[in-house]
Amino acid sequence: MRITSLVGLFRAGPQHAVGPDGRMALSDHFREFRARLLRCVLAFIVVFAVGLYFHQLLLDVVFGPYEQANARLPEGTTEATTSGAGAGLTLWLKLAGFGAIVVTAPYWLYQIWAFVLPGLYAQERKMTRIFVAIAGPLFLVGVALGYYTLPVALEVLIGFNPDNVTNLIDFGDYLQFFTRTLLVFGLSFNIPVFVVLLNFAGVVKGRQLAAYRPWIVIGTFIFAAAATPSTDPFSMCLMAVPMMVLFFASEVIARLNDRRRANRAPNAGLGPDDLSPI
């Protein structure tokens, strides 16, 4: 009986009648939220345990960019360290936690989306499906580019270290730096997707994007220069150029959508000062 009750905690189905408009009782919403949260926690715990078993593989992946940078720097320039009696255990726990968050990301993002989906209109559901289908691969591409440029960034940053002084890299600080860099690259590649969604929602017009195009180009390069951890132009361009290509693609999509909307409804999209053909 207790096992049945425990399994019931992971079920998200409503226990009360659902209204004709799809409305659910407040208790059912809380019950669904609890079930989806427990599913995410269980998935995280399982992957976390697997990550502890493959901790050396995770260490090789995370520390790979630092080792590549260290190999190109003069000998003795930098050294990776930990501090404290329990630092080694903390290192493995952080690695396993980091790996579990990354591996389970598609699952817990789906749980969030599935919880919000019933409250959306049909057009909004279509937009979220398009966003999920496009944003995920673009995020992974951004993360891959961030991982590829990270050795160069580390080499440049550590290269500022004075001669005859060893730069000590604490693993905890390095893991934060590693995670922040990859997240910035991944999220930056999704900015054009948000622009397209704003256009489909009627907030931004294609002609507005064209009018502010020079400022958007400048702003993109400034953002890339501030977001990339190194000072070399290679890392900045590797982020800024794909972002500009994606932005131009989003502008084209926005213009096509505006044209389609105008052909469907001739009076749609007119500004307050535009003359109606009627």
GROMACS .gro file of C-alpha atoms in nm:
model
  278
    1MET     CA    1   0.000   0.000   0.000
    2ARG     CA    2   0.284   0.235   0.085
    3ILE     CA    3   0.457   0.156  -0.245
    4THR     CA    4   0.134   0.237  -0.430
    5SER     CA    5   0.108   0.569  -0.247
    6LEU     CA    6   0.471   0.646  -0.328
    7VAL     CA    7   0.421   0.572  -0.697
    8GLY     CA    8   0.109   0.790  -0.693
    9LEU     CA    9   0.323   1.090  -0.602
   10PHE     CA   10   0.480   1.070  -0.948
   11ARG     CA   11   0.145   1.072  -1.131
   12ALA     CA   12   0.043   1.408  -1.277
   13GLY     CA   13  -0.316   1.325  -1.378
   14PRO     CA   14  -0.599   1.534  -1.224
   15GLN     CA   15  -0.816   1.375  -0.957
   16HIS     CA   16  -1.108   1.615  -1.008
   17ALA     CA   17  -1.323   1.677  -1.312
   18VAL     CA   18  -1.168   1.906  -1.572
   19GLY     CA   19  -1.389   2.196  -1.685
   20PRO     CA   20  -1.512   2.230  -2.045
   21ASP     CA   21  -1.257   2.508  -2.102
   22GLY     CA   22  -0.975   2.289  -1.973
   23ARG     CA   23  -0.958   2.444  -1.627
   24MET     CA   24  -0.832   2.226  -1.343
   25ALA     CA   25  -0.878   2.247  -0.969
   26LEU     CA   26  -0.602   2.430  -0.783
   27SER     CA   27  -0.517   2.116  -0.587
   28ASP     CA   28  -0.466   1.928  -0.916
   29HIS     CA   29  -0.226   2.198  -1.035
   30PHE     CA   30  -0.021   2.162  -0.716
   31ARG     CA   31  -0.037   1.783  -0.746
   32GLU     CA   32   0.088   1.798  -1.105
   33PHE     CA   33   0.366   2.038  -1.007
   34ARG     CA   34   0.475   1.804  -0.727
   35ALA     CA   35   0.473   1.502  -0.958
   36ARG     CA   36   0.682   1.673  -1.227
   37LEU     CA   37   0.924   1.810  -0.969
   38LEU     CA   38   0.972   1.465  -0.816
   39ARG     CA   39   1.034   1.318  -1.162
   40CYS     CA   40   1.306   1.575  -1.223
   41VAL     CA   41   1.465   1.509  -0.884
   42LEU     CA   42   1.459   1.133  -0.941
   43ALA     CA   43   1.616   1.170  -1.286
   44PHE     CA   44   1.884   1.398  -1.140
   45ILE     CA   45   1.967   1.151  -0.862
   46VAL     CA   46   1.999   0.859  -1.105
   47VAL     CA   47   2.223   1.050  -1.346
   48PHE     CA   48   2.419   1.195  -1.052
   49ALA     CA   49   2.498   0.842  -0.932
   50VAL     CA   50   2.607   0.744  -1.283
   51GLY     CA   51   2.821   1.057  -1.299
   52LEU     CA   52   3.002   0.958  -0.980
   53TYR     CA   53   3.093   0.629  -1.143
   54PHE     CA   54   3.226   0.803  -1.458
   55HIS     CA   55   3.388   1.089  -1.265
   56GLN     CA   56   3.722   1.055  -1.443
   57LEU     CA   57   3.556   1.091  -1.785
   58LEU     CA   58   3.377   1.405  -1.666
   59LEU     CA   59   3.703   1.545  -1.535
   60ASP     CA   60   3.871   1.487  -1.871
   61VAL     CA   61   3.589   1.670  -2.052
   62VAL     CA   62   3.575   1.968  -1.815
   63PHE     CA   63   3.951   2.004  -1.762
   64GLY     CA   64   4.035   1.940  -2.129
   65PRO     CA   65   4.038   2.312  -2.232
   66TYR     CA   66   4.263   2.402  -1.937
   67GLU     CA   67   4.508   2.122  -2.019
   68GLN     CA   68   4.522   2.235  -2.384
   69ALA     CA   69   4.595   2.592  -2.276
   70ASN     CA   70   4.853   2.475  -2.022
   71ALA     CA   71   5.033   2.273  -2.290
   72ARG     CA   72   5.079   2.586  -2.505
   73LEU     CA   73   5.197   2.807  -2.216
   74PRO     CA   74   5.555   2.810  -2.083
   75GLU     CA   75   5.621   2.541  -1.827
   76GLY     CA   76   5.538   2.648  -1.472
   77THR     CA   77   5.303   2.929  -1.575
   78THR     CA   78   4.994   2.774  -1.419
   79GLU     CA   79   4.894   2.485  -1.196
   80ALA     CA   80   4.555   2.338  -1.105
   81THR     CA   81   4.493   2.307  -0.731
   82THR     CA   82   4.237   2.217  -0.468
   83SER     CA   83   4.235   2.330  -0.106
   84GLY     CA   84   4.107   2.160   0.208
   85ALA     CA   85   4.087   1.803   0.332
   86GLY     CA   86   3.753   1.738   0.162
   87ALA     CA   87   3.840   1.920  -0.161
   88GLY     CA   88   3.883   1.598  -0.357
   89LEU     CA   89   3.538   1.470  -0.259
   90THR     CA   90   3.385   1.811  -0.332
   91LEU     CA   91   3.550   1.802  -0.674
   92TRP     CA   92   3.385   1.473  -0.769
   93LEU     CA   93   3.048   1.584  -0.631
   94LYS     CA   94   3.060   1.908  -0.831
   95LEU     CA   95   3.154   1.719  -1.146
   96ALA     CA   96   2.873   1.468  -1.102
   97GLY     CA   97   2.624   1.746  -1.028
   98PHE     CA   98   2.734   1.945  -1.330
   99GLY     CA   99   2.706   1.640  -1.554
  100ALA     CA  100   2.363   1.551  -1.413
  101ILE     CA  101   2.225   1.900  -1.477
  102VAL     CA  102   2.351   1.898  -1.836
  103VAL     CA  103   2.239   1.543  -1.920
  104THR     CA  104   1.893   1.580  -1.763
  105ALA     CA  105   1.836   1.928  -1.910
  106PRO     CA  106   1.615   1.803  -2.198
  107TYR     CA  107   1.400   1.609  -1.951
  108TRP     CA  108   1.345   1.881  -1.688
  109LEU     CA  109   1.294   2.143  -1.959
  110TYR     CA  110   1.026   1.918  -2.108
  111GLN     CA  111   0.861   1.885  -1.766
  112ILE     CA  112   0.847   2.264  -1.733
  113TRP     CA  113   0.705   2.295  -2.084
  114ALA     CA  114   0.447   2.019  -2.024
  115PHE     CA  115   0.332   2.192  -1.704
  116VAL     CA  116   0.281   2.528  -1.879
  117LEU     CA  117   0.144   2.392  -2.209
  118PRO     CA  118  -0.221   2.327  -2.102
  119GLY     CA  119  -0.261   2.696  -2.012
  120LEU     CA  120  -0.161   2.821  -2.357
  121TYR     CA  121  -0.378   2.899  -2.659
  122ALA     CA  122  -0.342   2.697  -2.978
  123GLN     CA  123  -0.126   2.962  -3.150
  124GLU     CA  124   0.093   2.992  -2.840
  125ARG     CA  125   0.138   2.615  -2.830
  126LYS     CA  126   0.250   2.619  -3.192
  127MET     CA  127   0.502   2.893  -3.116
  128THR     CA  128   0.643   2.706  -2.817
  129ARG     CA  129   0.684   2.389  -3.023
  130ILE     CA  130   0.876   2.584  -3.286
  131PHE     CA  131   1.088   2.743  -3.016
  132VAL     CA  132   1.172   2.407  -2.856
  133ALA     CA  133   1.258   2.254  -3.195
  134ILE     CA  134   1.495   2.539  -3.290
  135ALA     CA  135   1.629   2.671  -2.959
  136GLY     CA  136   1.766   2.336  -2.838
  137PRO     CA  137   1.998   2.267  -3.134
  138LEU     CA  138   2.111   2.631  -3.146
  139PHE     CA  139   2.195   2.619  -2.776
  140LEU     CA  140   2.405   2.307  -2.829
  141VAL     CA  141   2.586   2.471  -3.122
  142GLY     CA  142   2.667   2.771  -2.904
  143VAL     CA  143   2.794   2.547  -2.624
  144ALA     CA  144   3.013   2.355  -2.871
  145LEU     CA  145   3.165   2.679  -3.003
  146GLY     CA  146   3.224   2.799  -2.648
  147TYR     CA  147   3.403   2.476  -2.562
  148TYR     CA  148   3.610   2.503  -2.880
  149THR     CA  149   3.727   2.860  -2.805
  150LEU     CA  150   3.780   2.809  -2.431
  151PRO     CA  151   4.143   2.687  -2.461
  152VAL     CA  152   4.235   3.003  -2.654
  153ALA     CA  153   4.058   3.219  -2.397
  154LEU     CA  154   4.237   3.050  -2.108
  155GLU     CA  155   4.572   3.079  -2.283
  156VAL     CA  156   4.524   3.454  -2.334
  157LEU     CA  157   4.398   3.521  -1.982
  158ILE     CA  158   4.663   3.313  -1.805
  159GLY     CA  159   4.925   3.464  -2.036
  160PHE     CA  160   4.885   3.797  -1.854
  161ASN     CA  161   5.039   3.633  -1.547
  162PRO     CA  162   5.378   3.791  -1.459
  163ASP     CA  163   5.694   3.593  -1.530
  164ASN     CA  164   5.832   3.373  -1.251
  165VAL     CA  165   5.490   3.377  -1.079
  166THR     CA  166   5.276   3.063  -1.088
  167ASN     CA  167   4.905   3.107  -1.157
  168LEU     CA  168   4.710   2.872  -0.929
  169ILE     CA  169   4.374   2.763  -1.071
  170ASP     CA  170   4.127   2.648  -0.805
  171PHE     CA  171   3.894   2.382  -0.944
  172GLY     CA  172   3.580   2.541  -0.796
  173ASP     CA  173   3.656   2.876  -0.959
  174TYR     CA  174   3.749   2.706  -1.284
  175LEU     CA  175   3.421   2.508  -1.293
  176GLN     CA  176   3.222   2.831  -1.245
  177PHE     CA  177   3.422   2.998  -1.523
  178PHE     CA  178   3.373   2.694  -1.749
  179THR     CA  179   2.997   2.679  -1.687
  180ARG     CA  180   2.942   3.054  -1.726
  181THR     CA  181   3.132   3.067  -2.055
  182LEU     CA  182   2.939   2.779  -2.212
  183LEU     CA  183   2.604   2.919  -2.093
  184VAL     CA  184   2.678   3.262  -2.239
  185PHE     CA  185   2.766   3.109  -2.576
  186GLY     CA  186   2.460   2.882  -2.573
  187LEU     CA  187   2.209   3.150  -2.470
  188SER     CA  188   2.350   3.409  -2.711
  189PHE     CA  189   2.263   3.184  -3.004
  190ASN     CA  190   1.898   3.184  -2.894
  191ILE     CA  191   1.856   3.562  -2.902
  192PRO     CA  192   1.746   3.563  -3.272
  193VAL     CA  193   1.489   3.295  -3.189
  194PHE     CA  194   1.335   3.527  -2.930
  195VAL     CA  195   1.327   3.802  -3.194
  196VAL     CA  196   1.126   3.576  -3.427
  197LEU     CA  197   0.888   3.485  -3.145
  198LEU     CA  198   0.833   3.854  -3.069
  199ASN     CA  199   0.754   3.909  -3.436
  200PHE     CA  200   0.503   3.623  -3.445
  201ALA     CA  201   0.345   3.771  -3.132
  202GLY     CA  202   0.310   4.108  -3.308
  203VAL     CA  203   0.550   4.295  -3.080
  204VAL     CA  204   0.833   4.354  -3.330
  205LYS     CA  205   0.801   4.426  -3.704
  206GLY     CA  206   1.051   4.332  -3.973
  207ARG     CA  207   1.088   4.694  -4.084
  208GLN     CA  208   1.176   4.792  -3.727
  209LEU     CA  209   1.458   4.540  -3.728
  210ALA     CA  210   1.584   4.681  -4.058
  211ALA     CA  211   1.573   5.038  -3.923
  212TYR     CA  212   1.786   4.948  -3.620
  213ARG     CA  213   2.015   4.706  -3.806
  214PRO     CA  214   2.336   4.917  -3.775
  215TRP     CA  215   2.287   4.955  -3.401
  216ILE     CA  216   2.210   4.586  -3.365
  217VAL     CA  217   2.535   4.498  -3.545
  218ILE     CA  218   2.734   4.728  -3.316
  219GLY     CA  219   2.552   4.601  -3.009
  220THR     CA  220   2.616   4.239  -3.108
  221PHE     CA  221   2.991   4.292  -3.133
  222ILE     CA  222   2.995   4.485  -2.805
  223PHE     CA  223   2.802   4.203  -2.638
  224ALA     CA  224   3.038   3.943  -2.784
  225ALA     CA  225   3.343   4.139  -2.668
  226ALA     CA  226   3.204   4.165  -2.315
  227ALA     CA  227   3.073   3.808  -2.299
  228THR     CA  228   3.379   3.623  -2.427
  229PRO     CA  229   3.627   3.563  -2.144
  230SER     CA  230   3.938   3.642  -2.350
  231THR     CA  231   4.058   3.960  -2.517
  232ASP     CA  232   4.148   3.804  -2.852
  233PRO     CA  233   3.931   3.900  -3.154
  234PHE     CA  234   3.904   3.534  -3.262
  235SER     CA  235   3.674   3.436  -2.974
  236MET     CA  236   3.470   3.755  -3.014
  237CYS     CA  237   3.416   3.700  -3.387
  238LEU     CA  238   3.338   3.333  -3.336
  239MET     CA  239   3.041   3.442  -3.123
  240ALA     CA  240   2.943   3.764  -3.303
  241VAL     CA  241   2.949   3.644  -3.666
  242PRO     CA  242   2.710   3.348  -3.618
  243MET     CA  243   2.486   3.572  -3.409
  244MET     CA  244   2.471   3.824  -3.694
  245VAL     CA  245   2.392   3.550  -3.947
  246LEU     CA  246   2.111   3.426  -3.722
  247PHE     CA  247   1.985   3.781  -3.674
  248PHE     CA  248   1.972   3.844  -4.049
  249ALA     CA  249   1.785   3.515  -4.088
  250SER     CA  250   1.539   3.623  -3.817
  251GLU     CA  251   1.488   3.956  -3.996
  252VAL     CA  252   1.408   3.776  -4.322
  253ILE     CA  253   1.163   3.547  -4.141
  254ALA     CA  254   1.003   3.848  -3.971
  255ARG     CA  255   0.958   4.029  -4.304
  256LEU     CA  256   0.807   3.720  -4.467
  257ASN     CA  257   0.571   3.678  -4.173
  258ASP     CA  258   0.468   4.045  -4.191
  259ARG     CA  259   0.401   4.010  -4.563
  260ARG     CA  260   0.197   3.694  -4.508
  261ARG     CA  261  -0.001   3.864  -4.233
  262ALA     CA  262  -0.065   4.171  -4.450
  263ASN     CA  263  -0.186   3.957  -4.744
  264ARG     CA  264  -0.420   3.765  -4.518
  265ALA     CA  265  -0.569   4.079  -4.362
  266PRO     CA  266  -0.501   4.399  -4.565
  267ASN     CA  267  -0.571   4.626  -4.267
  268ALA     CA  268  -0.357   4.423  -4.025
  269GLY     CA  269  -0.027   4.569  -3.917
  270LEU     CA  270  -0.119   4.931  -3.999
  271GLY     CA  271   0.024   5.189  -3.770
  272PRO     CA  272  -0.184   5.471  -3.616
  273ASP     CA  273  -0.074   5.711  -3.891
  274ASP     CA  274  -0.102   5.466  -4.186
  275LEU     CA  275  -0.381   5.509  -4.440
  276SER     CA  276  -0.620   5.218  -4.478
  277PRO     CA  277  -0.709   5.114  -4.838
  278ILE     CA  278  -1.076   5.105  -4.742
   0.00000   0.00000   0.00000
